[in-house]
Short mmCIF file of C-alpha atoms and ligand atoms in Angstrom, two decimals:
data_model
loop_
_atom_site.label_atom_id
_atom_site.label_comp_id
_atom_site.label_asym_id
_atom_site.label_seq_id
_atom_site.Cartn_x
_atom_site.Cartn_y
_atom_site.Cartn_z
CA MET A 1 0.00 0.00 0.00
CA ALA A 2 2.62 2.52 1.10
CA ASP A 3 4.84 1.43 -1.84
CA ARG A 4 2.08 2.26 -4.28
CA ILE A 5 1.68 5.69 -2.69
CA TRP A 6 5.42 6.36 -2.79
CA GLU A 7 5.40 5.45 -6.49
CA ALA A 8 2.52 7.86 -7.13
CA LEU A 9 4.39 10.53 -5.18
CA ALA A 10 7.56 9.94 -7.21
CA ARG A 11 5.55 10.49 -10.41
CA ALA A 12 4.00 13.62 -8.90
CA GLY A 13 7.47 14.86 -7.96
CA ALA A 14 8.70 14.38 -11.52
CA GLN A 15 5.73 16.41 -12.78
CA ALA A 16 6.48 19.12 -10.24
CA GLU A 17 10.06 19.36 -11.56
CA GLU A 18 8.60 20.17 -14.96
CA ARG A 19 6.11 22.85 -14.00
CA SER A 20 6.37 26.31 -12.57
CA LEU A 21 4.92 27.15 -9.20
CA MET A 22 3.21 30.17 -10.76
CA SER A 23 1.34 27.91 -13.19
CA LEU A 24 -0.44 26.33 -10.22
CA PHE A 25 -1.92 29.73 -9.38
CA ASP A 26 -2.86 30.32 -13.01
CA GLY A 27 -4.77 27.04 -13.04
CA ASP A 28 -6.53 27.60 -9.72
CA PRO A 29 -7.56 31.11 -8.73
CA ASP A 30 -8.66 29.72 -5.37
CA ARG A 31 -5.32 28.07 -4.63
CA PHE A 32 -4.56 30.20 -1.56
CA ARG A 33 -7.76 29.01 0.13
CA GLY A 34 -7.25 25.35 -0.78
CA PHE A 35 -3.59 25.30 0.18
CA SER A 36 -3.73 27.04 3.52
CA VAL A 37 -5.09 26.00 6.90
CA SER A 38 -6.08 27.99 9.97
CA LEU A 39 -6.33 27.59 13.69
CA GLY A 40 -7.97 30.65 15.23
CA ASP A 41 -5.96 33.69 14.19
CA MET A 42 -3.06 31.55 12.95
CA LEU A 43 -2.79 30.64 9.28
CA LEU A 44 -0.33 28.37 7.51
CA ASP A 45 -0.05 29.15 3.80
CA PHE A 46 1.50 26.35 1.76
CA SER A 47 0.24 27.48 -1.61
CA LYS A 48 3.82 28.39 -2.59
CA VAL A 49 4.85 24.73 -2.33
CA ASN A 50 5.04 23.08 -5.76
CA ILE A 51 2.36 20.52 -5.08
CA ASP A 52 -1.03 19.95 -6.65
CA ALA A 53 -4.25 18.55 -5.22
CA PRO A 54 -3.69 14.90 -6.31
CA ALA A 55 -0.18 14.88 -4.82
CA LEU A 56 -1.47 16.39 -1.59
CA ALA A 57 -4.20 13.74 -1.48
CA ALA A 58 -1.52 11.06 -1.97
CA LEU A 59 0.46 12.48 0.95
CA VAL A 60 -2.64 12.41 3.15
CA GLU A 61 -3.19 8.82 2.02
CA LEU A 62 0.39 8.08 3.03
CA ALA A 63 -0.28 9.53 6.49
CA GLU A 64 -3.32 7.27 6.76
CA ALA A 65 -1.42 4.22 5.54
CA ARG A 66 1.44 4.85 7.95
CA GLY A 67 -1.00 5.12 10.87
CA VAL A 68 -0.35 8.74 11.84
CA ALA A 69 -3.75 9.07 13.56
CA THR A 70 -3.43 5.75 15.42
CA LYS A 71 0.10 6.53 16.58
CA ARG A 72 -0.87 10.06 17.56
CA ASP A 73 -3.67 8.66 19.71
CA ALA A 74 -1.29 6.13 21.24
CA MET A 75 1.07 8.97 22.20
CA PHE A 76 -1.69 11.03 23.83
CA ARG A 77 -2.96 7.90 25.63
CA GLY A 78 0.42 7.37 27.30
CA GLU A 79 1.49 4.22 25.47
CA ARG A 80 5.21 3.47 25.53
CA ILE A 81 5.87 4.63 21.98
CA ASN A 82 9.51 5.49 22.77
CA VAL A 83 10.38 1.82 22.35
CA THR A 84 14.16 2.03 22.59
CA GLU A 85 13.91 3.66 26.02
CA ASP A 86 10.67 1.87 26.96
CA ARG A 87 8.96 5.16 27.83
CA ALA A 88 5.69 6.92 27.25
CA VAL A 89 5.83 10.30 25.48
CA LEU A 90 3.60 12.70 27.33
CA HIS A 91 4.85 16.26 27.15
CA THR A 92 1.27 16.97 26.06
CA ALA A 93 0.14 16.12 29.62
CA LEU A 94 2.22 19.04 30.95
CA ARG A 95 -0.08 21.44 29.06
CA ASN A 96 -3.30 19.46 29.33
CA ARG A 97 -5.33 22.44 30.49
CA ALA A 98 -8.55 20.43 30.17
CA ASN A 99 -7.13 18.37 33.03
CA THR A 100 -8.64 15.16 31.67
CA PRO A 101 -7.00 12.04 33.13
CA VAL A 102 -3.88 10.78 31.34
CA LEU A 103 -2.88 7.28 32.36
CA VAL A 104 0.60 5.81 32.48
CA ASP A 105 0.60 2.19 33.66
CA GLY A 106 -2.95 2.72 34.88
CA GLU A 107 -2.12 5.78 36.97
CA ASP A 108 -3.35 9.30 36.21
CA VAL A 109 -0.34 11.60 35.83
CA MET A 110 -2.39 14.82 36.00
CA PRO A 111 -2.38 15.21 39.82
CA GLY A 112 1.45 15.13 39.75
CA VAL A 113 1.59 17.55 36.81
CA ASN A 114 -0.74 19.97 38.59
CA GLU A 115 1.16 19.65 41.84
CA VAL A 116 4.48 20.64 40.20
CA LEU A 117 2.77 23.45 38.28
CA GLY A 118 1.28 24.72 41.55
CA ARG A 119 4.66 24.59 43.30
CA MET A 120 6.33 26.33 40.36
CA SER A 121 3.68 29.08 40.44
CA ALA A 122 4.07 29.59 44.20
CA PHE A 123 7.87 29.69 43.89
CA ALA A 124 7.83 32.00 40.84
CA SER A 125 5.35 34.35 42.53
CA GLY A 126 7.45 34.36 45.71
CA ILE A 127 10.61 35.23 43.78
CA ARG A 128 8.75 37.92 41.82
CA ASP A 129 7.14 39.61 44.83
CA GLY A 130 10.20 39.22 47.06
CA SER A 131 8.53 36.98 49.64
CA ILE A 132 11.10 34.33 48.69
CA ALA A 133 14.14 36.49 49.19
CA ALA A 134 17.89 36.25 48.87
CA SER A 135 19.91 35.31 51.96
CA ASP A 136 20.16 38.96 53.07
CA GLY A 137 16.38 39.40 52.89
CA ARG A 138 16.40 41.54 49.73
CA PRO A 139 14.57 40.38 46.60
CA PHE A 140 16.40 38.47 43.88
CA THR A 141 17.07 40.67 40.86
CA ASP A 142 18.58 38.05 38.55
CA VAL A 143 17.97 34.39 37.80
CA VAL A 144 20.64 32.28 36.11
CA ASN A 145 19.48 29.04 34.56
CA ILE A 146 22.26 26.49 34.20
CA GLY A 147 21.38 23.73 31.74
CA ILE A 148 22.06 22.59 28.19
CA GLY A 149 20.13 21.16 25.24
CA GLY A 150 16.51 20.72 26.22
CA SER A 151 17.23 22.17 29.66
CA ASP A 152 18.33 25.44 28.04
CA LEU A 153 17.13 25.99 24.48
CA GLY A 154 13.39 26.04 25.26
CA PRO A 155 13.57 28.53 28.14
CA VAL A 156 16.12 30.69 26.26
CA MET A 157 13.92 30.79 23.17
CA ALA A 158 10.73 31.48 25.15
CA THR A 159 12.33 34.15 27.36
CA LEU A 160 13.44 36.09 24.29
CA ALA A 161 10.13 35.55 22.53
CA LEU A 162 8.11 36.81 25.48
CA ALA A 163 10.32 39.80 26.35
CA PRO A 164 7.37 42.24 26.18
CA TYR A 165 5.74 40.27 29.04
CA ALA A 166 8.86 40.11 31.25
CA ASP A 167 8.32 42.06 34.45
CA GLY A 168 10.12 39.81 36.92
CA PRO A 169 13.79 39.31 37.78
CA LYS A 170 16.02 39.20 34.71
CA ALA A 171 16.65 35.73 33.30
CA HIS A 172 20.16 34.71 32.17
CA TYR A 173 21.30 31.42 30.70
CA VAL A 174 24.55 29.50 30.97
CA SER A 175 24.89 26.35 28.89
CA ASN A 176 28.31 25.94 27.28
CA VAL A 177 31.06 24.22 29.25
CA ASP A 178 33.37 26.86 27.78
CA GLY A 179 34.27 28.88 30.87
CA ALA A 180 33.78 32.02 28.82
CA HIS A 181 30.03 31.53 29.05
CA ILE A 182 29.64 31.46 32.82
CA HIS A 183 32.41 34.01 33.23
CA ASP A 184 30.69 36.57 31.02
CA VAL A 185 27.23 35.98 32.52
CA LEU A 186 28.44 36.27 36.11
CA ALA A 187 30.62 39.30 35.37
CA ASP A 188 27.68 41.71 35.66
CA LEU A 189 25.84 39.97 38.50
CA ASP A 190 25.75 40.47 42.25
CA PRO A 191 25.92 37.12 44.10
CA ALA A 192 23.78 38.57 46.90
CA ARG A 193 20.87 39.13 44.49
CA THR A 194 21.24 36.14 42.14
CA LEU A 195 19.25 32.92 42.12
CA PHE A 196 20.62 29.89 40.25
CA ILE A 197 18.38 27.23 38.79
CA VAL A 198 20.31 24.07 37.92
CA ALA A 199 18.24 22.37 35.23
CA SER A 200 19.14 18.88 34.18
CA LYS A 201 16.80 15.98 33.61
CA THR A 202 19.52 13.49 34.55
CA PHE A 203 21.58 15.78 36.81
CA THR A 204 24.69 14.11 35.36
CA THR A 205 25.30 16.17 32.22
CA ILE A 206 28.95 17.17 32.47
CA GLU A 207 28.53 20.70 31.11
CA THR A 208 25.72 21.50 33.54
CA MET A 209 27.36 19.93 36.56
CA THR A 210 30.66 21.71 35.82
CA ASN A 211 28.89 25.07 35.47
CA ALA A 212 26.80 24.40 38.59
CA LYS A 213 29.92 23.70 40.67
CA THR A 214 31.54 26.90 39.40
CA ALA A 215 28.39 28.89 40.20
CA LYS A 216 28.25 27.43 43.69
CA ALA A 217 31.88 28.31 44.36
CA TRP A 218 31.26 31.85 43.03
CA ALA A 219 28.22 32.34 45.28
CA ALA A 220 29.91 30.74 48.32
CA GLU A 221 32.91 33.02 47.96
CA SER A 222 30.81 36.01 49.04
CA LEU A 223 27.84 34.35 50.77
CA GLY A 224 29.45 31.40 52.56
CA ALA A 225 27.00 28.69 53.64
CA ALA A 226 24.07 31.00 52.77
CA ALA A 227 24.86 30.35 49.10
CA ASP A 228 22.63 27.25 49.33
CA ARG A 229 19.63 29.56 49.62
CA HIS A 230 20.50 30.90 46.20
CA PHE A 231 20.00 27.57 44.43
CA ALA A 232 17.01 25.68 43.06
CA ALA A 233 16.93 22.67 40.75
CA VAL A 234 14.83 21.17 37.99
CA SER A 235 15.39 17.47 37.53
CA THR A 236 13.98 13.95 37.49
CA ALA A 237 16.90 12.79 39.70
CA LEU A 238 15.93 13.89 43.21
CA ASP A 239 18.70 11.88 44.91
CA LYS A 240 21.31 13.77 42.88
CA THR A 241 19.85 17.22 43.54
CA ALA A 242 19.95 16.42 47.28
CA ALA A 243 23.58 15.32 47.00
CA PHE A 244 24.33 18.69 45.37
CA GLY A 245 22.88 20.38 48.46
CA ILE A 246 19.63 21.73 47.08
CA GLU A 247 16.75 21.74 49.56
CA PRO A 248 13.90 19.41 48.47
CA GLU A 249 11.32 22.23 48.54
CA ARG A 250 13.41 24.01 45.91
CA VAL A 251 13.51 21.05 43.57
CA PHE A 252 10.94 20.89 40.78
CA GLY A 253 10.57 17.48 39.25
CA PHE A 254 9.43 16.01 36.01
CA TRP A 255 9.14 12.51 34.66
CA ASP A 256 10.89 10.10 32.35
CA TRP A 257 7.98 10.46 29.92
CA VAL A 258 9.06 14.03 29.17
CA GLY A 259 11.97 14.15 26.72
CA GLY A 260 14.53 16.91 27.28
CA ARG A 261 13.70 18.70 24.02
CA TYR A 262 9.98 18.55 24.87
CA SER A 263 10.36 19.78 28.43
CA VAL A 264 9.82 23.56 28.34
CA TRP A 265 6.16 23.07 29.30
CA GLY A 266 6.93 21.88 32.83
CA ALA A 267 9.55 22.59 35.48
CA VAL A 268 12.19 23.37 32.84
CA GLY A 269 10.05 26.42 32.04
CA LEU A 270 10.58 27.78 35.58
CA PRO A 271 12.91 30.66 34.57
CA VAL A 272 10.36 31.72 31.94
CA MET A 273 7.61 31.64 34.54
CA ILE A 274 9.69 33.75 36.91
CA ALA A 275 10.36 36.26 34.13
CA VAL A 276 6.82 36.61 32.74
CA GLY A 277 4.68 35.45 35.66
CA PRO A 278 2.50 32.35 36.13
CA GLU A 279 -0.48 33.79 34.25
CA ASN A 280 1.46 34.35 31.05
CA PHE A 281 3.09 30.94 31.44
CA LEU A 282 -0.36 29.34 31.69
CA ASP A 283 -1.36 31.15 28.48
CA PHE A 284 1.71 29.62 26.83
CA LEU A 285 0.48 26.17 27.95
CA ALA A 286 -3.05 26.98 26.80
CA GLY A 287 -1.81 27.83 23.30
CA ALA A 288 0.03 24.53 23.06
CA HIS A 289 -3.04 22.71 24.35
CA ALA A 290 -5.16 24.35 21.62
CA MET A 291 -2.72 23.02 19.02
CA ASP A 292 -2.83 19.57 20.68
CA ARG A 293 -6.62 19.54 20.38
CA HIS A 294 -6.44 20.62 16.76
CA PHE A 295 -3.86 17.91 16.04
CA GLN A 296 -6.09 15.30 17.68
CA GLU A 297 -9.39 16.44 16.22
CA ALA A 298 -8.95 18.03 12.78
CA PRO A 299 -9.18 15.72 9.77
CA LEU A 300 -5.72 14.86 8.44
CA ALA A 301 -6.29 16.87 5.26
CA ARG A 302 -7.04 20.05 7.28
CA ASN A 303 -4.67 19.42 10.15
CA MET A 304 -1.88 22.00 10.48
CA PRO A 305 0.88 19.81 12.00
CA VAL A 306 -0.03 16.92 9.69
CA LEU A 307 0.14 19.16 6.61
CA LEU A 308 3.40 20.77 7.71
CA GLY A 309 4.83 17.28 8.30
CA LEU A 310 3.63 16.01 4.92
CA ILE A 311 5.15 19.04 3.18
CA GLY A 312 8.39 18.19 4.99
CA VAL A 313 8.19 14.62 3.63
CA TRP A 314 7.37 15.93 0.14
CA HIS A 315 10.43 18.17 0.15
CA ARG A 316 12.80 15.68 1.79
CA ASP A 317 11.83 12.41 0.16
CA VAL A 318 10.03 13.25 -3.04
CA MET A 319 11.91 16.37 -4.16
CA GLY A 320 15.18 15.35 -2.48
CA TYR A 321 15.94 18.66 -0.75
CA PRO A 322 18.49 18.11 2.03
CA SER A 323 17.72 21.06 4.28
CA ARG A 324 15.05 23.53 5.28
CA ALA A 325 15.37 27.06 6.58
CA VAL A 326 13.23 28.49 9.37
CA LEU A 327 12.98 32.23 8.84
CA PRO A 328 10.98 34.07 11.47
CA TYR A 329 10.35 37.70 10.57
CA ASP A 330 10.17 38.27 14.27
CA GLN A 331 13.34 39.36 16.03
CA ARG A 332 12.10 37.91 19.31
CA LEU A 333 12.08 34.47 17.67
CA SER A 334 15.80 34.78 17.07
CA ARG A 335 16.53 31.58 19.01
CA LEU A 336 13.67 29.62 17.45
CA PRO A 337 15.89 28.13 14.71
CA ALA A 338 18.35 26.87 17.35
CA TYR A 339 15.48 25.48 19.41
CA LEU A 340 14.03 23.75 16.33
CA GLN A 341 17.43 22.34 15.45
CA GLN A 342 17.36 20.27 18.63
CA LEU A 343 13.66 19.50 18.40
CA ASP A 344 13.87 18.36 14.80
CA MET A 345 17.39 17.05 14.30
CA GLU A 346 17.75 15.25 17.64
CA SER A 347 14.31 13.71 17.06
CA ASN A 348 14.47 12.76 13.39
CA GLY A 349 18.18 12.57 12.61
CA LYS A 350 17.93 8.77 12.58
CA GLY A 351 19.22 6.06 10.25
CA VAL A 352 17.32 3.01 11.46
CA THR A 353 13.62 2.23 11.74
CA LEU A 354 11.81 1.23 14.91
CA ASP A 355 12.85 -2.39 14.45
CA GLY A 356 16.51 -1.48 13.91
CA SER A 357 16.71 -1.97 10.14
CA PRO A 358 18.24 0.73 7.94
CA VAL A 359 15.74 3.34 6.74
CA SER A 360 14.78 3.10 3.08
CA GLN A 361 14.53 6.84 2.42
CA PRO A 362 16.15 10.02 3.68
CA THR A 363 14.93 11.13 7.12
CA GLY A 364 15.29 14.42 9.00
CA PRO A 365 16.65 17.32 6.96
CA ILE A 366 19.22 19.84 8.14
CA VAL A 367 17.32 22.63 9.90
CA TRP A 368 18.79 26.09 10.07
CA GLY A 369 17.83 29.73 9.95
CA GLU A 370 17.97 33.24 11.30
CA PRO A 371 15.41 35.97 11.72
CA GLY A 372 14.52 38.19 8.80
CA THR A 373 15.40 40.74 7.71
CA ASN A 374 18.94 40.05 8.95
CA GLY A 375 19.24 36.79 7.01
CA GLN A 376 18.45 38.64 3.79
CA HIS A 377 21.78 40.43 4.10
CA ALA A 378 23.66 37.23 4.82
CA PHE A 379 22.66 33.89 3.29
CA TYR A 380 19.60 34.66 1.14
CA GLN A 381 21.90 35.02 -1.88
CA LEU A 382 22.35 31.25 -1.79
CA ILE A 383 18.65 30.66 -1.19
CA HIS A 384 17.78 32.68 -4.31
CA GLN A 385 20.57 31.77 -6.72
CA GLY A 386 22.55 28.92 -5.18
CA THR A 387 22.56 25.39 -6.59
CA ASN A 388 20.56 23.81 -3.74
CA VAL A 389 16.82 24.33 -3.45
CA ILE A 390 16.07 25.19 0.17
CA PRO A 391 12.44 25.13 1.25
CA CYS A 392 11.88 28.20 3.42
CA GLU A 393 9.50 28.38 6.36
CA PHE A 394 8.63 32.04 6.90
CA MET A 395 6.66 33.34 9.85
CA VAL A 396 5.44 36.82 10.66
CA ALA A 397 2.99 38.55 13.01
CA SER A 398 0.36 40.94 11.75
CA ASN A 399 1.16 43.25 14.68
CA GLY A 400 4.31 44.14 16.53
CA HIS A 401 4.44 45.01 20.20
CA GLU A 402 5.64 48.55 19.43
CA PRO A 403 2.67 50.64 18.28
CA ASP A 404 4.94 53.68 17.91
CA LEU A 405 7.09 51.79 15.42
CA ARG A 406 4.36 50.78 13.02
CA GLU A 407 6.42 51.66 9.98
CA HIS A 408 9.09 49.17 11.07
CA HIS A 409 6.51 46.45 11.24
CA GLU A 410 5.05 47.28 7.85
CA LEU A 411 8.53 47.09 6.35
CA LEU A 412 9.09 43.78 8.10
CA ILE A 413 5.92 42.29 6.62
CA ALA A 414 6.68 43.67 3.16
CA ASN A 415 10.12 42.08 3.26
CA CYS A 416 8.78 38.73 4.41
CA LEU A 417 6.20 38.57 1.63
CA ALA A 418 8.68 39.89 -0.94
CA GLN A 419 11.07 37.04 -0.23
CA SER A 420 8.57 34.25 -0.75
CA GLU A 421 7.27 35.99 -3.88
CA ALA A 422 10.79 36.41 -5.29
CA LEU A 423 11.65 32.79 -4.52
CA MET A 424 8.55 31.64 -6.36
CA ARG A 425 8.58 34.02 -9.33
CA GLY A 426 12.28 34.24 -10.07
CA ARG A 427 13.46 36.26 -13.06
CA ASP A 428 14.30 34.76 -16.45
CA LEU A 429 17.08 35.81 -18.80
CA ALA A 430 14.84 37.99 -20.98
CA ALA A 431 13.67 39.95 -17.95
CA ALA A 432 17.21 40.12 -16.57
CA GLU A 433 18.48 41.54 -19.88
CA LYS A 434 16.08 44.46 -19.52
CA THR A 435 17.71 45.44 -16.23
CA VAL A 436 21.29 45.78 -17.56
CA LYS A 437 23.20 47.83 -20.13
CA ASP A 438 25.87 45.16 -20.56
CA PRO A 439 24.23 41.87 -21.69
CA ALA A 440 27.14 39.93 -20.16
CA LEU A 441 25.75 40.85 -16.77
CA ALA A 442 22.30 39.43 -17.45
CA PRO A 443 23.01 35.80 -16.42
CA HIS A 444 24.14 37.07 -13.03
CA LYS A 445 20.76 38.68 -12.56
CA VAL A 446 18.71 35.60 -13.39
CA PHE A 447 16.73 34.03 -10.53
CA PRO A 448 15.64 30.45 -11.18
CA GLY A 449 12.42 30.88 -9.18
CA ASN A 450 10.15 27.92 -8.40
CA ARG A 451 11.67 27.80 -4.93
CA PRO A 452 9.13 26.62 -2.38
CA SER A 453 8.13 28.23 0.87
CA THR A 454 5.47 28.15 3.55
CA THR A 455 4.38 31.18 5.55
CA LEU A 456 2.88 31.09 9.03
CA VAL A 457 1.03 34.27 10.02
CA TYR A 458 -0.49 35.17 13.37
CA ALA A 459 -1.94 38.24 15.04
CA LYS A 460 0.82 38.85 17.58
CA LEU A 461 3.62 36.93 19.27
CA ASP A 462 1.93 36.55 22.65
CA PRO A 463 2.36 33.61 25.06
CA TYR A 464 -0.66 31.77 23.62
CA THR A 465 0.66 32.07 20.07
CA LEU A 466 4.17 31.02 21.07
CA GLY A 467 2.63 27.90 22.65
CA ARG A 468 0.79 27.14 19.41
CA ILE A 469 3.90 27.61 17.27
CA ILE A 470 6.07 25.31 19.39
CA ALA A 471 3.40 22.61 19.64
CA LEU A 472 2.85 22.87 15.87
CA TYR A 473 6.51 22.10 15.25
CA GLU A 474 6.60 19.32 17.86
CA HIS A 475 3.71 17.53 16.18
CA ARG A 476 5.16 18.15 12.73
CA VAL A 477 8.31 16.32 13.84
CA PHE A 478 6.10 13.52 15.19
CA VAL A 479 4.20 13.16 11.90
CA GLU A 480 7.42 12.97 9.89
CA GLY A 481 8.86 10.43 12.34
CA VAL A 482 5.80 8.20 11.91
CA ILE A 483 6.03 8.39 8.11
CA TRP A 484 9.72 7.46 8.32
CA ASP A 485 9.02 4.69 10.88
CA ILE A 486 11.74 6.00 13.20
CA ASN A 487 11.79 6.68 16.94
CA SER A 488 11.59 10.48 17.27
CA PHE A 489 12.02 10.30 21.03
CA ASP A 490 15.45 8.82 21.68
CA GLN A 491 18.89 10.36 21.00
CA TRP A 492 21.49 7.60 21.05
CA GLY A 493 23.54 9.56 18.53
CA VAL A 494 24.77 11.97 21.19
CA GLU A 495 26.35 9.25 23.34
CA LEU A 496 29.55 8.27 21.53
CA GLY A 497 30.99 11.79 21.62
CA LYS A 498 30.24 12.02 25.35
CA GLU A 499 32.03 8.70 26.01
CA LEU A 500 35.07 9.71 24.00
CA ALA A 501 35.25 13.13 25.71
CA THR A 502 35.38 11.38 29.08
CA ALA A 503 38.19 9.16 27.83
CA LEU A 504 40.07 12.10 26.28
CA LEU A 505 39.99 14.35 29.33
CA PRO A 506 42.96 12.69 31.11
CA LEU A 507 44.99 13.00 27.89
CA VAL A 508 44.09 16.71 27.59
CA LYS A 509 45.30 17.12 31.15
CA GLY A 510 48.68 15.74 30.06
CA GLY A 511 48.27 12.06 30.89
CA GLU A 512 49.90 9.23 28.94
CA GLY A 513 48.23 7.29 26.16
CA ALA A 514 47.85 9.67 23.21
CA GLU A 515 49.54 7.03 21.01
CA SER A 516 46.50 4.77 21.44
CA LYS A 517 44.48 7.35 19.50
CA ASP A 518 44.24 7.70 15.74
CA GLY A 519 46.94 9.81 14.10
CA SER A 520 44.79 12.91 13.75
CA THR A 521 43.53 12.93 17.34
CA ALA A 522 47.02 12.21 18.71
CA GLY A 523 48.46 14.96 16.49
CA LEU A 524 45.85 17.48 17.65
CA LEU A 525 46.45 16.60 21.31
CA GLY A 526 50.15 17.20 20.74
CA ALA A 527 49.61 20.48 18.89
CA LEU A 528 47.28 21.82 21.57
CA ALA A 529 49.66 20.74 24.36
CA ALA A 530 52.56 22.50 22.62
CA LEU A 531 50.53 25.72 22.40
CA ARG A 532 49.28 25.61 25.96
CA ALA A 533 50.33 28.63 28.00
O1 F6P B 601 22.35 16.22 24.10
C1 F6P B 601 21.75 15.12 24.67
C2 F6P B 601 20.82 15.48 25.77
O2 F6P B 601 20.51 14.30 26.43
C3 F6P B 601 19.55 16.19 25.31
O3 F6P B 601 18.61 15.31 24.80
C4 F6P B 601 19.14 16.87 26.56
O4 F6P B 601 18.17 17.84 26.32
C5 F6P B 601 20.46 17.42 27.02
O5 F6P B 601 21.39 16.39 26.71
C6 F6P B 601 20.55 17.80 28.47
O6 F6P B 601 20.27 16.73 29.32
P1 F6P B 601 19.96 16.92 30.85
O7 F6P B 601 18.71 17.73 30.97
O8 F6P B 601 19.81 15.55 31.42
O9 F6P B 601 21.12 17.64 31.47
#
């Protein structure tokens, strides 16, 4: 069944290669309506993807044949769909604002979710109003989150995105084990007014534990034993947080059924909640919950995450495009591409199927991007005229948060729409010749066009909308993972490097044994040692 659909899709892809994107609009004046989908004030336009109605129907048929709806329901029901780690996948329970029971091994997880959310809210409110004070009784002015990967990227991205709502202590983030990171963050901070949140699902991640130890020493240097009152933790490993000296009432837990890159909705979101307040954080959850409901309830052919996922499959597997760019025309989404890199590439950068056999088609693409308009003055040259076709995923709000700067926002929107139009239309040689005096220049001014894009528009980047955007992308990754028959919820590919780093550390410190390494690694160890001051 699926083979037949793939064959039909391959034929549809060959046809798409032969036709212009513009011709699809010529043949269907209503194309925008048919090739866009809405959820409330949010609209995803995919009419500038070179796909026609039969090919789209074949993709939806593929989603049906691959069991997207059944697997989606199994995820929401708490089945152990993360088979290689034998875990349920229930980040959706963290934002289940309907509070309907969600069972794992017969037990409802919602009371635990609500309990942590309640404790987070009480703690965040206490930090914000000063009733939970620093050791000298004054309010905390700064919060430093120490974490990496999923314990960093989500809160960093959301803190920047929700800056207009931030009225609490200032949030800072330290992730890299490079001492430059913690050094530069701490340089401007007063230990007497700083709260540290050590966020690590496992509480073993070497970068986080190294930074946490450094932070503790820095705080203890001026506060002595009182430094302990400047620490909180977010983790599933309560024994380890206790061993680090963090009081149990300052530890906010989560569960093994929340993957790191899906964890911003719970305790990992604590620094965001402190910055913007519990009410805004709950709006963020409510937005994600609205997208969850849509994903569960809308027919596949009108389902935003399903369609975005199927377009991803069309571009990756049928058209053979190796990457996709995420281009938010929203400066406050400047860390969204980095966040999506982990979400997408750690989830779907897989080479074997669920049963361990090699995949039969390409899986997760390379995800990258920058906010517009900055990217236009950097890498868009390649997007427009380079030899790779790069599907672009634009996003833009109808309104900014700066009513006095309306002209800026109008320019922003005009630029966003101009880019997708230029990518689609292109400019042929005849048109290029009209723009130059010297005909030799004309080929340099040709734009191939026919370059696909999607555009997500929304009223305003508020907490509710941010929740919808992130949940949209989470479910898109899920849909693609189901089509590819891979496990989107493990990340074994990050382990080998960690193991080798542990083994290399004694050699970096000057220990014996470099000769056991390959020639390049041994040579680099020697070169670095020779340069060491
Ligand atoms: O990079 C691998 C990884 O396990 C990510 O999946 C995770 O988000 C990150 O490390 C941090 O892990 P932890 O929260 O356990 O410190």
